[in-house]
XYZ file of N, CA, C and O in Angstrom:
672
model
N 0.769 -1.687 0.087
C -0.080 0.025 0.296
C 1.029 1.295 -0.212
O 1.461 1.385 0.478
N 0.883 2.332 -1.003
C 1.114 2.976 -0.825
C 0.551 4.622 0.157
O -0.955 5.226 0.241
N 1.281 5.255 0.723
C 0.562 6.047 2.431
C 1.864 7.230 1.393
O 2.567 6.799 0.825
N 0.859 8.503 2.022
C 1.343 10.144 1.402
C 1.401 10.992 2.825
O 0.771 10.460 3.624
N 2.892 10.975 3.454
C 3.556 11.385 5.005
C 3.512 12.854 4.460
O 4.814 13.574 3.270
N 2.775 13.773 5.391
C 2.937 14.830 4.878
C 4.102 15.624 5.583
O 4.653 15.137 7.042
N 4.823 16.775 5.301
C 5.972 17.067 5.948
C 6.305 18.070 5.900
O 4.867 18.581 5.194
N 7.506 18.892 6.227
C 7.314 20.476 6.153
C 9.485 20.262 5.378
O 9.198 19.813 6.040
N 9.639 21.280 4.573
C 11.293 20.606 4.558
C 11.815 20.305 5.920
O 12.409 19.999 5.390
N 11.558 21.190 6.892
C 12.641 20.799 7.613
C 12.620 19.198 8.151
O 13.442 18.778 9.093
N 10.633 19.054 8.698
C 10.791 18.025 9.030
C 11.483 16.779 8.212
O 11.649 15.594 8.236
N 11.151 17.492 6.324
C 12.343 16.215 5.366
C 14.272 16.489 5.961
O 14.204 14.688 5.459
N 14.282 17.489 6.360
C 15.268 17.278 6.349
C 15.979 16.846 7.556
O 16.814 15.983 7.647
N 14.684 16.307 8.973
C 15.379 16.027 10.000
C 14.690 14.400 9.582
O 15.689 13.624 9.719
N 14.147 13.951 8.863
C 13.707 12.605 8.396
C 15.065 11.901 7.234
O 15.894 10.801 7.413
N 15.435 13.215 6.680
C 16.669 12.911 6.124
C 18.376 12.456 6.480
O 18.501 11.643 6.237
N 18.372 13.834 8.078
C 19.108 13.105 9.376
C 19.140 12.059 9.105
O 19.984 10.835 10.368
N 18.006 11.637 10.055
C 18.152 9.423 11.269
C 17.731 8.997 9.955
O 17.905 7.902 10.378
N 17.000 8.817 8.935
C 16.935 7.994 7.908
C 16.211 7.312 7.606
O 15.485 5.961 6.948
N 14.980 7.554 8.330
C 13.298 7.532 8.786
C 12.575 8.177 8.742
O 12.977 9.793 9.034
N 11.032 8.627 8.356
C 10.574 9.860 8.471
C 9.540 8.799 9.967
O 8.964 8.149 10.097
N 9.367 9.399 11.147
C 8.773 9.365 11.975
C 9.631 10.273 13.390
O 9.533 11.415 13.295
N 9.028 9.834 14.761
C 9.047 8.150 15.113
C 7.722 8.111 15.173
O 6.953 9.204 14.911
N 7.062 6.741 14.986
C 5.803 6.567 14.861
C 4.992 7.094 16.362
O 5.764 7.192 17.065
N 3.956 6.838 16.535
C 3.346 6.807 14.755
C 2.782 8.185 14.348
O 3.361 9.342 14.615
N 2.629 8.060 12.752
C 2.783 8.880 12.079
C 1.427 8.747 11.334
O 0.063 8.018 11.483
N 0.874 9.896 11.117
C -0.586 10.399 10.479
C -0.178 10.588 8.241
O 1.039 10.861 8.750
N -0.665 9.636 8.453
C -0.354 9.753 6.341
C -1.681 9.326 5.829
O -3.136 9.580 6.277
N -1.413 9.626 4.440
C -3.103 9.492 3.906
C -3.060 8.592 3.062
O -1.631 8.419 2.616
N -3.906 7.708 2.308
C -3.769 6.417 1.379
C -5.351 6.292 0.572
O -6.302 7.048 1.327
N -4.790 5.468 -0.061
C -6.438 4.731 -0.809
C -7.287 4.020 0.106
O -6.331 2.742 0.734
N -8.280 4.848 1.423
C -8.741 4.192 2.667
C -10.182 3.745 1.919
O -10.419 4.661 0.939
N -10.919 3.225 1.819
C -12.468 2.900 1.776
C -13.328 4.599 1.735
O -14.152 4.377 0.798
N -13.054 5.132 3.198
C -13.910 5.950 2.956
C -13.759 7.531 1.891
O -14.333 8.134 1.616
N -12.286 7.006 1.330
C -11.603 7.631 0.394
C -12.317 7.344 -0.823
O -12.491 8.204 -2.258
N -12.540 6.393 -1.328
C -13.109 5.925 -1.986
C -14.223 5.656 -2.573
O -14.775 6.169 -3.696
N -15.205 5.488 -1.713
C -16.581 6.370 -0.998
C -16.916 7.735 -1.610
O -17.663 7.965 -2.488
N -16.316 8.430 -1.113
C -16.340 10.482 -1.325
C -15.673 9.951 -3.056
O -16.642 11.250 -3.420
N -14.714 9.852 -3.314
C -14.086 9.680 -4.775
C -14.835 10.160 -5.659
O -14.456 10.034 -6.847
N -15.158 8.317 -5.608
C -16.655 7.646 -6.342
C -15.517 7.441 -7.719
O -16.446 8.111 -8.870
N -14.726 6.788 -7.667
C -14.164 6.467 -8.570
C -12.851 5.388 -8.111
O -12.878 4.897 -7.278
N -12.626 4.253 -9.793
C -11.776 3.082 -9.522
C -10.907 3.256 -10.345
O -9.678 2.604 -10.168
N -10.573 4.679 -10.318
C -9.332 4.452 -10.960
C -8.004 4.595 -10.416
O -8.119 5.625 -8.912
N -7.063 3.856 -9.783
C -6.107 3.635 -8.639
C -5.326 4.915 -8.132
O -4.893 5.527 -7.590
N -4.965 5.377 -10.185
C -3.840 6.421 -9.952
C -4.996 8.297 -9.949
O -4.668 8.668 -8.779
N -5.868 8.765 -9.892
C -7.057 9.062 -9.183
C -6.774 9.133 -8.335
O -6.616 10.106 -7.307
N -7.037 7.658 -7.381
C -7.472 7.536 -5.756
C -6.362 7.876 -5.158
O -6.384 8.942 -4.243
N -4.900 8.010 -5.344
C -3.768 8.079 -5.793
C -3.565 9.594 -4.977
O -3.306 10.628 -4.815
N -4.070 9.685 -6.485
C -3.752 11.435 -6.762
C -4.229 12.410 -5.492
O -4.216 13.835 -4.772
N -6.137 11.334 -5.734
C -6.537 12.662 -3.974
C -6.035 12.182 -2.485
O -6.053 13.000 -1.768
N -5.392 11.199 -2.413
C -4.711 10.828 -1.294
C -3.146 11.616 -1.209
O -2.889 11.929 -0.113
N -2.413 11.831 -2.430
C -1.707 12.795 -2.227
C -2.408 14.786 -1.985
O -0.846 15.190 -1.224
N -3.544 14.888 -2.309
C -3.878 16.289 -1.900
C -4.193 16.416 -0.937
O -4.833 17.109 0.043
N -4.794 15.233 -0.230
C -5.118 15.493 1.082
C -3.626 15.307 1.940
O -3.722 16.264 3.141
N -2.795 14.752 1.867
C -1.740 14.667 2.382
C -0.836 16.237 2.190
O -0.364 17.022 2.908
N -1.336 16.837 1.249
C -0.402 17.770 1.256
C -1.365 18.730 1.929
O -0.274 19.981 2.750
N -2.798 18.678 1.505
C -3.203 20.078 2.745
C -3.012 19.903 4.433
O -2.699 21.398 4.932
N -2.426 18.660 4.268
C -1.820 17.993 5.471
C -0.542 19.419 5.728
O -0.547 19.851 7.533
N -0.257 18.909 5.128
C 1.826 19.726 5.134
C 1.257 21.662 4.779
O 1.958 22.138 5.600
N 0.239 21.449 4.247
C -0.319 23.409 4.725
C -0.821 23.462 6.172
O 0.470 24.575 6.698
N -0.854 22.773 6.517
C -1.553 23.116 8.345
C -0.616 22.062 9.115
O -0.385 23.609 10.013
N 0.386 21.826 8.314
C 1.678 22.033 9.447
C 2.568 23.614 9.092
O 3.378 24.047 10.238
N 3.019 23.562 7.854
C 3.585 24.963 7.605
C 2.239 26.964 8.148
O 3.685 27.194 8.771
N 0.971 26.499 8.890
C 0.922 27.083 9.286
C 0.158 27.318 10.610
O 1.223 28.250 10.954
N 0.680 26.324 11.705
C 1.769 26.095 12.863
C 3.140 26.500 13.559
O 3.075 26.284 13.835
N 3.245 27.295 12.211
C 4.566 27.762 12.650
C 5.127 28.189 11.206
O 6.135 28.130 10.241
N 5.365 29.088 12.149
C 5.666 30.593 11.266
C 7.387 30.385 10.778
O 8.179 31.037 9.645
N 8.357 29.736 10.538
C 9.529 30.258 10.852
C 9.665 29.101 9.763
O 10.554 29.233 9.016
N 8.943 28.136 9.200
C 8.856 27.593 8.208
C 8.654 27.841 6.698
O 8.241 28.430 6.508
N 9.846 26.892 6.140
C 10.169 27.819 4.533
C 8.378 27.204 4.185
O 7.741 25.720 4.203
N 8.366 28.531 2.938
C 6.522 27.825 2.077
C 6.152 27.057 1.253
O 5.893 27.699 0.532
N 6.674 25.662 1.848
C 6.455 25.338 0.674
C 5.985 23.801 0.762
O 6.693 23.129 1.956
N 5.157 22.615 1.065
C 4.582 21.996 0.910
C 5.302 20.957 0.411
O 5.903 20.766 -0.397
N 4.758 20.019 1.956
C 6.445 18.153 1.648
C 5.344 17.540 0.856
O 4.920 16.737 3.091
N 5.310 15.561 0.523
C 4.560 14.975 0.942
C 5.580 13.921 0.266
O 6.267 14.064 -0.616
N 5.950 12.465 1.264
C 6.897 11.980 1.076
C 6.132 10.597 0.532
O 5.274 10.525 1.555
N 5.990 10.189 -0.260
C 5.337 8.588 -0.192
C 6.196 7.184 -0.545
O 6.976 7.216 -1.159
N 5.682 6.191 0.504
C 6.490 5.213 0.359
C 5.510 4.082 0.954
O 4.162 4.170 0.794
N 5.610 3.664 -0.037
C 5.158 1.943 -0.021
C 5.410 1.244 1.047
O 6.716 0.925 1.711
N 4.306 1.230 1.481
C 4.482 -0.002 3.330
C 3.551 -1.079 2.868
O 2.732 -1.279 2.436
N 3.759 -2.251 3.959
C 3.005 -3.735 4.106
C 1.655 -3.262 3.865
O 1.383 -2.722 4.993
N 0.673 -4.002 3.501
C -1.018 -4.127 3.876
C -0.995 -4.966 5.646
O 0.354 -5.004 5.744
N -1.586 -3.895 5.881
C -1.680 -3.936 6.902
C -0.599 -3.080 8.256
O -1.174 -2.909 9.193
N -0.085 -2.069 7.626
C 0.481 -1.269 8.277
C 0.122 -0.533 8.422
O 0.676 0.963 9.751
N -0.634 0.108 7.849
C -1.417 1.393 7.711
C -2.635 1.461 8.490
O -3.005 0.461 7.528
N -3.318 1.653 9.240
C -4.795 1.629 10.270
C -5.594 2.722 9.863
O -5.584 3.685 10.534
N -7.006 2.545 9.243
C -7.345 3.673 8.701
C -8.620 3.399 10.312
O -8.759 2.526 10.230
N -8.767 4.735 10.844
C -9.796 5.009 11.989
C -11.821 4.519 11.260
O -11.697 5.541 10.941
N -12.416 3.416 11.452
C -13.030 2.921 11.466
C -14.467 4.210 11.570
O -15.593 3.933 11.277
N -14.118 5.106 13.167
C -14.959 6.198 13.399
C -15.069 6.794 12.493
O -15.664 8.201 11.937
N -13.563 7.681 12.306
C -13.667 9.053 11.240
C -13.450 8.060 9.904
O -13.297 9.250 8.904
N -14.084 7.035 9.389
C -13.516 6.873 8.070
C -14.149 7.562 6.844
O -13.437 8.160 5.758
N -15.510 7.727 7.079
C -16.274 8.993 6.468
C -16.578 10.282 6.680
O -17.140 11.062 5.884
N -15.688 11.078 7.314
C -15.454 12.557 8.306
C -15.500 13.285 7.501
O -13.927 12.430 6.749
N -15.738 14.300 6.494
C -14.804 15.053 5.525
C -13.227 15.696 6.127
O -12.725 15.706 5.302
N -13.057 15.412 7.395
C -12.275 16.521 8.331
C -11.004 14.816 7.915
O -9.515 14.744 7.880
N -11.479 13.838 7.890
C -9.827 12.356 7.289
C -10.279 12.182 6.766
O -9.783 10.240 6.806
N -10.547 12.065 5.543
C -11.006 11.491 4.494
C -9.285 11.082 4.082
O -8.413 11.679 3.752
N -9.188 9.465 3.869
C -7.211 9.497 3.450
C -6.820 8.940 4.530
O -5.883 8.259 4.316
N -7.371 9.299 5.975
C -5.835 9.549 6.438
C -5.716 8.133 7.476
O -6.820 6.968 7.593
N -4.622 7.618 7.522
C -4.679 5.930 8.365
C -3.279 6.988 8.880
O -2.210 7.183 9.114
N -3.106 5.632 9.878
C -1.609 6.360 10.987
C -0.941 4.664 10.824
O -1.390 3.491 10.415
N 0.280 5.276 11.137
C 1.343 4.196 11.290
C 1.866 3.981 12.352
O 2.765 4.667 13.202
N 2.372 2.984 12.802
C 2.601 2.431 14.287
C 4.173 2.886 14.646
O 4.616 3.291 14.957
N 5.343 2.789 12.958
C 6.177 3.211 13.827
C 6.881 3.432 12.649
O 6.330 3.896 10.939
N 8.055 3.629 12.714
C 9.031 5.679 11.577
C 9.201 4.428 10.109
O 8.994 3.345 10.331
N 8.880 5.777 9.645
C 8.788 4.417 8.153
C 10.906 5.112 7.366
O 10.641 5.895 7.364
N 11.906 3.343 7.309
C 13.145 4.429 6.459
C 12.494 4.566 5.232
O 11.797 4.442 4.271
N 13.373 6.327 5.371
C 13.585 6.780 3.788
C 13.760 6.433 2.924
O 13.425 5.925 1.750
N 14.886 4.928 2.993
C 14.947 4.697 2.116
C 13.907 3.586 1.472
O 13.999 3.176 0.131
N 13.130 3.431 2.414
C 11.617 2.807 0.757
C 10.656 3.791 0.176
O 9.388 3.333 0.044
N 11.021 5.118 0.945
C 10.472 6.318 -0.196
C 10.316 5.683 -1.580
O 10.971 5.883 -2.318
N 9.223 5.932 -2.519
C 9.504 5.894 -3.559
C 9.276 7.411 -4.165
O 9.979 7.010 -5.101
N 8.977 8.427 -3.743
C 8.964 9.930 -3.771
C 8.775 10.439 -2.971
O 8.275 10.860 -2.239
N 9.184 12.385 -3.167
C 9.123 13.267 -2.460
C 8.597 14.013 -3.934
O 9.115 14.834 -4.714
N 7.321 15.001 -2.927
C 6.840 16.217 -3.630
C 6.388 17.176 -3.034
O 6.418 16.641 -1.578
N 7.110 18.031 -3.563
C 7.202 19.627 -2.993
C 7.131 20.464 -3.938
O 7.184 20.326 -5.626
N 6.546 21.506 -3.125
C 6.119 22.063 -4.052
C 7.574 23.663 -5.146
O 8.384 23.628 -4.509
N 7.576 23.707 -5.888
C 8.159 24.387 -7.113
C 8.916 25.746 -5.606
O 7.188 26.456 -5.574
N 9.658 26.487 -5.806
C 10.090 28.254 -5.278
C 8.150 28.779 -5.524
O 8.484 29.490 -5.180
N 7.858 28.534 -6.985
C 7.659 29.988 -7.379
C 6.070 29.544 -6.661
O 5.088 30.679 -6.219
N 6.020 28.619 -5.140
C 4.694 28.320 -5.499
C 4.109 28.884 -3.687
O 3.562 29.179 -2.750
N 5.595 29.832 -3.279
C 5.673 29.919 -1.899
C 4.781 31.399 -2.058
O 4.540 31.503 -0.535
N 4.710 31.375 -2.653
C 3.604 33.155 -2.241
C 2.591 32.648 -1.508
O 1.669 33.257 -0.832
N 1.776 31.765 -2.367
C 0.900 31.032 -2.275
C 0.613 30.550 -1.663
O -0.373 30.150 -0.413
N 1.054 29.637 -0.710
C 1.096 29.046 0.000
C 1.364 30.112 1.615
O 0.793 29.412 2.280
N 2.202 30.421 1.644
C 2.349 31.540 2.444
C 0.976 32.328 2.940
O 0.469 32.052 3.810
N 0.201 32.766 1.439
C -1.042 33.353 1.413
C -1.554 32.697 2.327
O -2.688 33.292 3.136
N -1.993 31.614 1.571
C -3.158 29.921 2.665
C -3.182 29.350 3.578
O -3.503 29.265 3.698
N -1.534 29.994 3.842
C -1.041 29.093 5.145
C -1.502 30.008 6.317
O -2.138 30.456 7.318
N -1.871 31.784 6.091
C -2.029 33.223 6.338
C -4.034 32.266 7.206
O -3.997 33.337 8.161
N -4.775 32.251 5.745
C -5.663 32.304 5.576
C -5.937 31.386 6.352
O -7.819 30.926 6.653
N -5.645 30.369 6.455
C -6.427 29.047 6.728
C -7.244 28.907 8.028
O -8.134 27.867 8.240
N -6.790 29.498 8.947
C -8.251 30.196 9.652
C -9.092 30.297 9.541
O -10.299 30.011 10.380
N -8.971 31.376 9.463
C -10.457 32.153 8.726
C -11.409 31.071 7.489
O -12.219 31.093 7.475
N -10.417 30.134 7.243
C -11.326 29.229 5.842
C -12.220 28.427 6.667
O -12.654 27.935 6.676
N -10.890 27.897 7.389
C -12.166 26.633 8.361
C -12.863 27.680 9.281
O -13.873 26.710 9.275
N -13.106 28.793 9.592
C -14.067 29.275 10.381
C -15.418 29.617 9.261
O -16.581 30.120 9.279
N -15.777 29.282 7.946
C -16.436 29.661 6.795
C -16.135 30.811 5.672
O -16.871 31.217 5.452
N -15.058 31.783 6.361
C -14.876 32.797 5.125
C -14.451 32.527 3.761
O -13.179 31.959 3.710
N -14.940 33.018 2.992
C -14.860 32.431 1.628
C -14.119 33.159 0.748
O -13.523 32.239 0.837
N -13.348 34.594 1.467
C -12.567 34.672 0.759
C -10.675 34.044 1.110
O -10.290 33.740 0.063
N -10.981 33.708 2.539
C -10.062 33.063 2.533
C -9.821 32.225 2.369
O -8.975 31.053 1.997
N -11.085 30.678 2.335
C -11.166 29.532 1.448
C -10.563 29.451 -0.181
O -9.593 28.862 -0.380
N -11.155 30.725 -0.400
C -10.773 30.730 -2.348
C -8.915 31.410 -1.661
O -8.440 30.451 -2.502
N -8.159 31.354 -1.329
C -6.768 31.957 -0.930
C -5.944 30.672 -0.480
O -4.941 29.758 -0.940
N -6.889 29.795 -0.183
C -6.206 28.587 0.403
C -6.483 27.798 -0.540
O -4.771 26.957 -1.007
N -7.826 27.903 -1.439
C -7.355 27.620 -2.732
C -6.421 27.851 -4.193
O -6.235 26.791 -4.917
N -5.981 28.383 -3.775
C -4.512 29.395 -4.317
C -4.089 27.740 -4.810
O -2.833 27.646 -5.414
N -3.178 28.409 -3.575
C -2.120 26.999 -3.144
C -2.140 25.806 -3.347
O -1.793 25.099 -4.727
N -3.580 25.181 -3.306
C -3.542 23.991 -4.669
C -3.638 23.906 -5.751
O -3.660 22.643 -6.558
N -3.609 25.154 -6.394
C -3.965 25.243 -7.510
C -2.070 24.958 -8.654
O -2.294 24.044 -9.317
N -1.693 24.811 -6.837
C 0.030 24.270 -7.454
C 0.061 23.193 -7.214
O 0.152 22.531 -6.827
N 1.049 22.452 -8.522
C 0.813 20.813 -8.492
C 2.206 21.264 -7.128
O 3.502 21.748 -8.067
N 2.447 19.513 -6.656
C 3.528 19.647 -6.746
C 4.658 18.453 -7.799
O 3.748 17.853 -8.087
N 5.380 18.851 -6.930
C 6.604 18.499 -7.863
C 7.107 17.152 -7.492
O 7.532 16.848 -6.400
N 7.139 16.112 -8.540
C 7.837 15.218 -8.372
C 9.226 14.727 -8.271
O 9.860 14.956 -8.863
N 9.739 14.178 -6.887
C 11.832 14.186 -6.611
C 12.175 12.913 -6.710
O 11.567 11.965 -6.075
N 13.074 12.416 -7.353
C 13.676 11.017 -6.363
C 13.583 11.238 -5.329
O 14.322 12.380 -4.634
N 14.537 10.366 -4.127
C 14.665 10.171 -2.708
C 16.020 10.694 -2.947
O 16.277 11.066 -2.328
N 16.979 10.450 -3.754
C 17.954 10.594 -4.288
C 18.672 12.410 -4.448
O 18.595 12.205 -3.891
N 16.988 13.042 -4.239
C 17.232 14.118 -4.769
C 17.141 14.985 -3.683
O 16.993 16.639 -3.688
N 16.553 13.870 -2.803
C 16.738 14.791 -1.351
C 17.378 16.376 -0.776
O 16.990 17.253 -0.646
N 18.773 15.468 -0.949
C 19.729 16.862 -0.333
C 19.946 17.809 -1.426
O 20.199 19.100 0.083
N 19.225 18.086 -3.015
C 19.426 19.150 -2.866
C 18.205 20.246 -2.407
O 18.163 21.303 -3.210
N 16.958 19.616 -2.012
C 15.440 20.143 -2.170
C 15.849 20.952 -0.267
O 15.375 21.793 -0.620
N 16.861 20.195 0.293
C 17.062 20.527 1.296
C 18.152 21.612 2.329
O 17.992 22.020 3.263
N 18.448 21.988 0.851
C 20.280 23.152 1.524
C 19.367 24.179 1.062
O 18.216 24.256 0.959
C-alpha cells in the first residue's frame, strides 16, 4: 500500500538526517474505503492523487502552525506492507479525515518511492494560504479562495536521491 506522509522542508531534513520518517505513530494518507466512497472512482491513479492532495493539505496545516517554516508543502510517498497503515473506522467518512491512516512505527526513508514538493514559485501562494487557513476553517469564502490558490500548484516529483538538493 502506498501512503503519503505530510511533512515540511525542515521535517524532510530531519527525516533525511535520521534515515527515517518518524518516530511513530505517524499520520499519513492513503486510498482508504472512505476515500474511495467520497471520490467515487475506481481509477487507482485518481484515488492516489486524491490521497496525495489530502497529504498536501495536511502539510499546509503544519506550515501554518510554524511561522519559521519555509512555505513549501512536502509529501513523502512510501510503500508499506498491507496492514501497516490502519484507517480509523470511526472517522472513515468524516470529511476532515478522508484517506487518513495511522502508521505505528517510523518509516525507513530508503523505502520511499518519491518526494513531492512545491516549486519555488508556489511559496507566495502557500504563505498566503497558511495565513488564511484559520479564517477558511471558520467559513470565510475569501480565505477559502486563498487556500484553494495554493492547491492550484501541482507538487513536483523528486526521487529520494534528490533530497539533499531540496533541503539545502
